[in-house]
Amino acid sequence: MANDVTDGYDRRRVLKAVGIAGAFGLAGCVGEEPEGGDNESGGDQEPEEGGQNVVWDAGGTGGTYYPLSGEFKTIVEENTPHVLQVRSTGASVENVGNLENEEADFALIQNDVGYFAFNGTGLDEFEGNPVETLRGVATLYPETIHIITRPDAGIESLEDLEGTTVNTGDLGSGTQVNALQILDSVGLSQDDFEEQNTGFSQAGDQLQDGDIDAAFIVGGWPVGAVEELATTAEIDILNIEQEDRQTILEGAEWFAEDTIPAGTYDGIEEDVDTVSVQAMIATHEAVDDALVEDVTAAIFDNTDSISTKADFISADTALDGMSFEMHPAAAAYFDEQGSGNESSGNESENETEQ
């Protein structure tokens, strides 16, 4: 973790334009109803003796969070007495709200959204209202920014998005947060384009039907919704030029450079340069140590059972990009694994590292 998260970003207040007024007043249900409705898996199972029913919030069914959470469910249930109820949600921002309200025990979120929430900054709903009970468990893999465009839309740079119709992701989602950060970095405000807000699968349908010109999709490649779209329609993925990437990185340090390899999606025959954030597992301070230890150990002792993003998920890298205070049971597990002594995130709430 690096020492200082940029203050310049706070001054710019990129996301005051998000306009998610009263988001957490909606009982933590930020954003549009997730794809497929209130999808849940595991709700009818009963835990074994000594186990608990664990609520695990994922994301939309067309992204990476939901299928990966399904794999975590299988691993945890095979190696502990607990049962995971995996829920489809609007992802990061909504998931933070559910953790704050103790309506979920664990959730997948983006590390930047976790930083905003814990420190009470960056987003209007967090500004001055830090989610001090939020705790980190582990970081997982890069969440790559995909900017999908219609081939006939004539979009060759971020600046070309001016005057177009752009789906920036579910209202209040981490995807929308990232999209508006990136567009602001090149001088585009929400007045400069027509914004649409849906989940990944619906965005794919909009692109295929010609209803939008571009869509931001954030997830570890390959993203299922993009794979499906690429098999049924011609798409382009916008290559972010070096100068724009550098501008993005200077504005928000939680971004990192990333590349979507050629051949990841049908019709994409060259590497695509872009940026990414980190996906991570979060919990809250009221979840007891034994449960956090059980879940953390089950996942990271059995990473060979993971197929989604398997090349990235490891105890050796589970502290990279940890952007806020960790749950003590998770910190203790990784200390035992020798994953680093700087990892606990518990040194001081005022010295959170990114």
Coordinates of C-alpha atoms in Angstrom, one line a residue:
M1 CA 0.0 0.0 0.0
A2 CA 1.3 3.5 -0.8
N3 CA 1.2 6.2 1.7
D4 CA -0.9 9.1 0.4
V5 CA -4.1 9.0 -1.5
T6 CA -4.1 12.1 -3.6
D7 CA -5.7 15.2 -2.1
G8 CA -6.0 16.7 -5.6
Y9 CA -8.9 14.3 -6.4
D10 CA -10.9 15.6 -3.4
R11 CA -10.4 19.2 -4.6
R12 CA -11.6 18.3 -8.0
R13 CA -14.8 16.7 -6.6
V14 CA -15.2 14.8 -9.8
L15 CA -18.1 12.8 -8.4
K16 CA -20.3 15.6 -7.1
A17 CA -21.9 15.2 -10.5
V18 CA -22.9 11.7 -9.8
G19 CA -26.1 13.0 -8.2
I20 CA -27.0 9.9 -6.2
A21 CA -29.1 11.9 -3.8
G22 CA -30.2 10.1 -0.7
A23 CA -28.6 6.8 -1.9
F24 CA -28.2 5.3 1.5
G25 CA -31.6 6.6 2.6
L26 CA -33.0 3.8 0.4
A27 CA -32.1 1.1 3.0
G28 CA -28.8 0.5 1.3
C29 CA -30.4 -0.2 -2.1
V30 CA -28.3 2.1 -4.2
G31 CA -28.9 1.9 -7.9
E32 CA -31.2 0.1 -10.2
E33 CA -32.6 -3.3 -9.4
P34 CA -29.8 -5.7 -10.3
E35 CA -29.9 -7.9 -13.4
G36 CA -32.2 -10.8 -13.0
G37 CA -34.0 -9.3 -10.0
D38 CA -33.2 -10.2 -6.5
N39 CA -31.2 -13.3 -7.4
E40 CA -30.0 -15.4 -4.5
S41 CA -28.3 -18.7 -4.2
G42 CA -28.1 -20.8 -1.1
G43 CA -31.1 -19.4 0.7
D44 CA -32.8 -22.8 1.3
Q45 CA -29.8 -24.6 2.7
E46 CA -29.2 -25.1 6.4
P47 CA -25.7 -24.8 8.0
E48 CA -24.1 -27.7 9.7
E49 CA -23.7 -27.9 13.5
G50 CA -21.8 -24.8 14.6
G51 CA -22.2 -23.1 11.3
Q52 CA -24.0 -19.9 10.3
N53 CA -26.1 -18.6 7.5
V54 CA -23.8 -16.0 5.8
V55 CA -25.1 -13.3 3.5
W56 CA -22.7 -12.5 0.7
D57 CA -23.4 -9.7 -1.7
A58 CA -22.0 -10.0 -5.2
G59 CA -23.0 -7.9 -8.2
G60 CA -25.0 -8.2 -11.4
T61 CA -25.2 -11.6 -13.0
G62 CA -23.5 -10.4 -16.2
G63 CA -20.3 -9.3 -14.4
T64 CA -17.5 -11.2 -12.6
Y65 CA -18.6 -10.7 -9.0
Y66 CA -21.6 -13.1 -9.2
P67 CA -19.9 -16.2 -10.8
L68 CA -16.8 -15.7 -8.6
S69 CA -19.0 -15.5 -5.5
G70 CA -20.7 -18.7 -6.6
E71 CA -17.2 -20.4 -6.5
F72 CA -16.5 -18.9 -3.1
K73 CA -19.8 -20.3 -1.9
T74 CA -18.9 -23.8 -3.0
I75 CA -15.4 -23.6 -1.4
V76 CA -16.7 -22.2 1.9
E77 CA -19.5 -24.8 2.1
E78 CA -17.1 -27.7 1.3
N79 CA -14.6 -26.6 3.9
T80 CA -16.6 -25.0 6.8
P81 CA -20.0 -25.7 8.4
H82 CA -21.3 -22.4 7.1
V83 CA -23.8 -21.7 4.2
L84 CA -23.4 -18.7 1.9
Q85 CA -26.4 -16.9 0.6
V86 CA -25.0 -15.2 -2.5
R87 CA -27.1 -12.2 -3.6
S88 CA -27.2 -10.4 -7.0
T89 CA -26.9 -6.6 -6.3
G90 CA -26.0 -3.3 -7.9
A91 CA -22.4 -4.0 -6.8
S92 CA -19.9 -1.8 -4.9
V93 CA -21.8 1.2 -3.6
E94 CA -24.9 -0.8 -2.8
N95 CA -22.8 -3.5 -1.2
V96 CA -21.1 -1.0 1.1
G97 CA -24.6 0.3 2.2
N98 CA -25.7 -3.3 3.0
L99 CA -22.5 -3.9 5.0
E100 CA -23.0 -0.6 6.9
N101 CA -26.6 -1.6 7.7
E102 CA -25.4 -5.1 8.7
E103 CA -27.8 -6.6 6.0
A104 CA -24.8 -8.5 4.6
D105 CA -21.9 -10.2 6.2
F106 CA -19.4 -10.1 3.3
A107 CA -19.4 -8.4 -0.1
L108 CA -17.3 -7.8 -3.1
I109 CA -16.5 -4.2 -3.7
Q110 CA -13.9 -2.0 -5.6
N111 CA -11.0 -0.8 -3.5
D112 CA -11.6 2.8 -4.5
V113 CA -15.2 2.8 -3.4
G114 CA -14.0 1.1 -0.1
Y115 CA -11.6 4.0 0.4
F116 CA -14.2 6.6 -0.2
A117 CA -16.7 4.9 2.2
F118 CA -14.2 4.4 5.0
N119 CA -12.7 7.9 4.8
G120 CA -16.0 9.7 4.2
T121 CA -14.9 11.4 1.0
G122 CA -15.1 11.3 -2.8
L123 CA -18.8 10.5 -3.2
D124 CA -21.6 12.8 -2.0
E125 CA -23.2 10.1 0.1
F126 CA -20.0 9.4 1.9
E127 CA -18.8 13.0 2.2
G128 CA -18.6 13.7 6.0
N129 CA -20.3 10.4 6.7
P130 CA -17.6 7.8 6.8
V131 CA -18.6 4.1 7.1
E132 CA -16.2 3.5 10.0
T133 CA -17.5 -0.1 10.5
L134 CA -16.3 -1.2 7.1
R135 CA -13.4 -3.7 7.2
G136 CA -11.3 -5.2 4.5
V137 CA -10.7 -9.0 4.1
A138 CA -8.6 -9.4 1.0
T139 CA -8.0 -7.9 -2.5
L140 CA -8.5 -10.3 -5.4
Y141 CA -7.8 -9.2 -8.9
P142 CA -7.6 -6.2 -11.2
E143 CA -11.0 -4.9 -12.3
T144 CA -10.4 -3.7 -15.8
I145 CA -12.1 -0.7 -17.3
H146 CA -13.7 -1.8 -20.6
I147 CA -15.1 1.0 -22.8
I148 CA -17.2 -0.9 -25.4
T149 CA -18.1 1.1 -28.5
R150 CA -20.1 0.5 -31.7
P151 CA -17.7 0.2 -34.6
D152 CA -19.7 2.7 -36.6
A153 CA -19.8 5.3 -33.9
G154 CA -16.4 6.8 -34.9
I155 CA -15.1 6.8 -31.3
E156 CA -11.3 6.6 -31.3
S157 CA -10.5 8.5 -28.1
L158 CA -12.0 9.4 -24.8
E159 CA -12.6 13.0 -26.1
D160 CA -14.7 11.5 -28.9
L161 CA -17.3 10.5 -26.4
E162 CA -18.4 14.2 -26.3
G163 CA -21.9 14.4 -27.8
T164 CA -22.5 10.7 -27.7
T165 CA -24.8 8.5 -25.7
V166 CA -22.9 6.6 -23.0
N167 CA -24.0 3.9 -20.6
T168 CA -21.8 4.6 -17.5
G169 CA -23.2 1.6 -15.5
D170 CA -25.8 1.1 -12.8
L171 CA -26.7 4.3 -11.0
G172 CA -24.4 4.5 -8.0
S173 CA -22.3 1.5 -8.9
G174 CA -18.5 1.5 -8.8
T175 CA -18.7 1.3 -12.6
Q176 CA -20.4 4.7 -12.8
V177 CA -18.0 6.1 -10.3
N178 CA -15.0 5.1 -12.4
A179 CA -16.7 6.2 -15.7
L180 CA -17.3 9.7 -14.4
Q181 CA -13.8 9.9 -13.0
I182 CA -12.2 8.9 -16.3
L183 CA -14.4 11.2 -18.4
D184 CA -13.8 14.1 -16.0
S185 CA -10.0 13.5 -16.3
V186 CA -10.2 14.5 -20.0
G187 CA -12.6 17.4 -19.4
L188 CA -15.9 15.8 -20.1
S189 CA -18.7 16.5 -17.6
Q190 CA -22.2 14.9 -17.6
D191 CA -23.4 17.8 -19.6
D192 CA -21.2 16.8 -22.5
F193 CA -22.9 13.5 -23.2
E194 CA -26.2 11.7 -22.8
E195 CA -25.9 9.3 -19.9
Q196 CA -27.7 6.0 -19.6
N197 CA -27.6 3.8 -16.5
T198 CA -28.1 0.0 -16.6
G199 CA -26.3 -3.2 -15.7
F200 CA -23.8 -4.9 -18.0
S201 CA -26.2 -7.2 -19.8
Q202 CA -28.7 -4.4 -20.6
A203 CA -25.8 -2.2 -21.8
G204 CA -24.9 -4.9 -24.2
D205 CA -28.4 -5.1 -25.5
Q206 CA -28.4 -1.3 -25.9
L207 CA -25.2 -1.4 -27.9
Q208 CA -26.4 -4.2 -30.1
D209 CA -29.7 -2.3 -30.8
G210 CA -27.9 0.9 -31.6
D211 CA -29.5 2.8 -28.6
I212 CA -26.1 3.9 -27.2
D213 CA -22.7 4.6 -28.7
A214 CA -20.5 3.4 -25.8
A215 CA -20.7 1.5 -22.5
F216 CA -18.4 1.3 -19.5
I217 CA -18.1 -2.1 -18.1
V218 CA -15.7 -2.8 -15.2
G219 CA -14.7 -6.4 -14.4
G220 CA -11.9 -8.9 -14.6
W221 CA -11.5 -10.0 -18.2
P222 CA -13.1 -11.9 -19.7
V223 CA -16.4 -10.3 -18.5
G224 CA -19.3 -12.6 -19.4
A225 CA -21.5 -9.9 -20.7
V226 CA -18.8 -8.7 -23.1
E227 CA -18.0 -12.2 -24.2
E228 CA -21.7 -12.8 -25.0
L229 CA -22.0 -9.5 -26.9
A230 CA -18.9 -10.1 -28.9
T231 CA -20.2 -13.4 -30.2
T232 CA -23.4 -11.9 -31.5
A233 CA -22.4 -8.4 -32.6
E234 CA -19.3 -6.5 -33.8
I235 CA -17.8 -4.4 -31.1
D236 CA -14.7 -2.2 -30.5
I237 CA -13.0 -1.7 -27.2
L238 CA -11.5 1.8 -26.8
N239 CA -7.8 1.9 -26.5
I240 CA -6.9 4.6 -24.0
E241 CA -3.8 6.4 -25.2
Q242 CA -0.8 6.8 -23.0
E243 CA -1.3 10.6 -22.4
D244 CA -4.9 10.0 -21.2
R245 CA -3.9 7.0 -19.1
Q246 CA -1.3 9.2 -17.3
T247 CA -3.9 11.9 -16.7
I248 CA -6.2 9.4 -15.2
L249 CA -3.5 8.0 -12.9
E250 CA -2.5 11.4 -11.8
G251 CA -6.1 12.3 -10.8
A252 CA -6.8 9.1 -8.8
E253 CA -4.0 6.9 -7.5
W254 CA -6.2 3.8 -7.0
F255 CA -6.2 3.3 -10.7
A256 CA -3.4 1.2 -12.3
E257 CA -2.4 0.6 -15.9
D258 CA -3.9 -2.5 -17.4
T259 CA -4.1 -4.3 -20.8
I260 CA -6.9 -6.5 -22.2
P261 CA -4.9 -9.1 -24.3
A262 CA -5.7 -9.6 -27.9
G263 CA -8.1 -12.5 -28.4
T264 CA -9.8 -12.1 -25.1
Y265 CA -13.0 -11.3 -27.0
D266 CA -14.1 -12.3 -30.5
G267 CA -13.1 -9.7 -33.0
I268 CA -10.6 -7.9 -30.7
E269 CA -7.3 -8.8 -32.4
E270 CA -4.9 -6.3 -30.8
D271 CA -4.1 -5.6 -27.2
V272 CA -6.2 -2.8 -25.6
D273 CA -4.5 -0.4 -23.2
T274 CA -6.7 0.8 -20.4
V275 CA -6.7 1.2 -16.6
S276 CA -8.1 -0.9 -13.7
V277 CA -9.0 -0.8 -10.0
Q278 CA -8.9 -3.8 -7.6
A279 CA -11.8 -6.1 -6.7
M280 CA -11.8 -7.1 -3.0
I281 CA -13.7 -8.8 -0.2
A282 CA -15.1 -6.6 2.5
T283 CA -17.0 -7.2 5.7
H284 CA -17.9 -5.1 8.8
E285 CA -16.6 -5.0 12.3
A286 CA -19.6 -6.7 13.9
V287 CA -18.8 -10.0 12.0
D288 CA -17.2 -12.2 14.6
D289 CA -13.5 -13.2 14.3
A290 CA -14.3 -17.0 14.0
L291 CA -16.5 -16.5 11.0
V292 CA -14.1 -14.2 9.2
E293 CA -11.2 -16.6 9.9
D294 CA -13.2 -19.5 8.6
V295 CA -14.2 -17.8 5.4
T296 CA -10.8 -16.3 4.7
A297 CA -8.9 -19.5 5.4
A298 CA -11.4 -21.6 3.3
I299 CA -10.9 -19.3 0.2
F300 CA -7.2 -18.7 0.4
D301 CA -6.3 -22.3 1.5
N302 CA -8.1 -23.6 -1.5
T303 CA -7.3 -21.2 -4.4
D304 CA -6.6 -24.2 -6.6
S305 CA -10.4 -24.7 -6.6
I306 CA -11.0 -21.3 -8.1
S307 CA -11.4 -21.0 -11.9
T308 CA -12.5 -17.3 -12.2
K309 CA -9.5 -15.0 -12.2
A310 CA -7.4 -17.9 -10.8
D311 CA -4.2 -16.4 -12.1
F312 CA -4.6 -13.4 -9.8
I313 CA -6.2 -14.6 -6.5
S314 CA -3.5 -15.6 -4.0
A315 CA -2.6 -15.1 -0.4
D316 CA 0.7 -13.6 -1.7
T317 CA -1.2 -10.6 -3.3
A318 CA -4.2 -10.4 -1.1
L319 CA -3.0 -7.2 0.6
D320 CA -2.1 -5.3 -2.6
G321 CA -4.2 -2.2 -2.9
M322 CA -5.9 -2.7 0.6
S323 CA -7.3 0.8 0.9
F324 CA -8.8 0.8 4.4
E325 CA -8.6 -0.9 7.8
M326 CA -8.7 -4.7 7.8
H327 CA -10.8 -7.0 9.9
P328 CA -8.4 -8.3 12.6
A329 CA -9.2 -11.9 11.9
A330 CA -8.3 -11.5 8.2
A331 CA -5.2 -9.6 9.1
A332 CA -4.1 -12.3 11.5
Y333 CA -4.6 -15.0 8.8
F334 CA -2.4 -13.2 6.3
D335 CA 0.2 -12.5 8.9
E336 CA 0.4 -16.2 9.6
Q337 CA 0.8 -16.8 5.8
G338 CA 3.7 -14.4 5.7
S339 CA 1.9 -12.1 3.3
G340 CA 3.5 -9.0 4.8
N341 CA 3.7 -7.2 8.0
E342 CA 2.5 -3.9 6.6
S343 CA -0.8 -5.5 5.7
S344 CA -3.2 -5.2 8.6
G345 CA -4.3 -1.7 7.8
N346 CA -4.9 -1.2 11.5
E347 CA -2.0 1.2 12.2
S348 CA -4.3 4.2 12.3
E349 CA -7.6 5.1 10.7
N350 CA -5.9 8.4 9.8
E351 CA -3.0 6.7 8.0
T352 CA -5.0 4.5 5.6
E353 CA -2.7 3.6 2.6
Q354 CA -3.7 3.0 -1.0

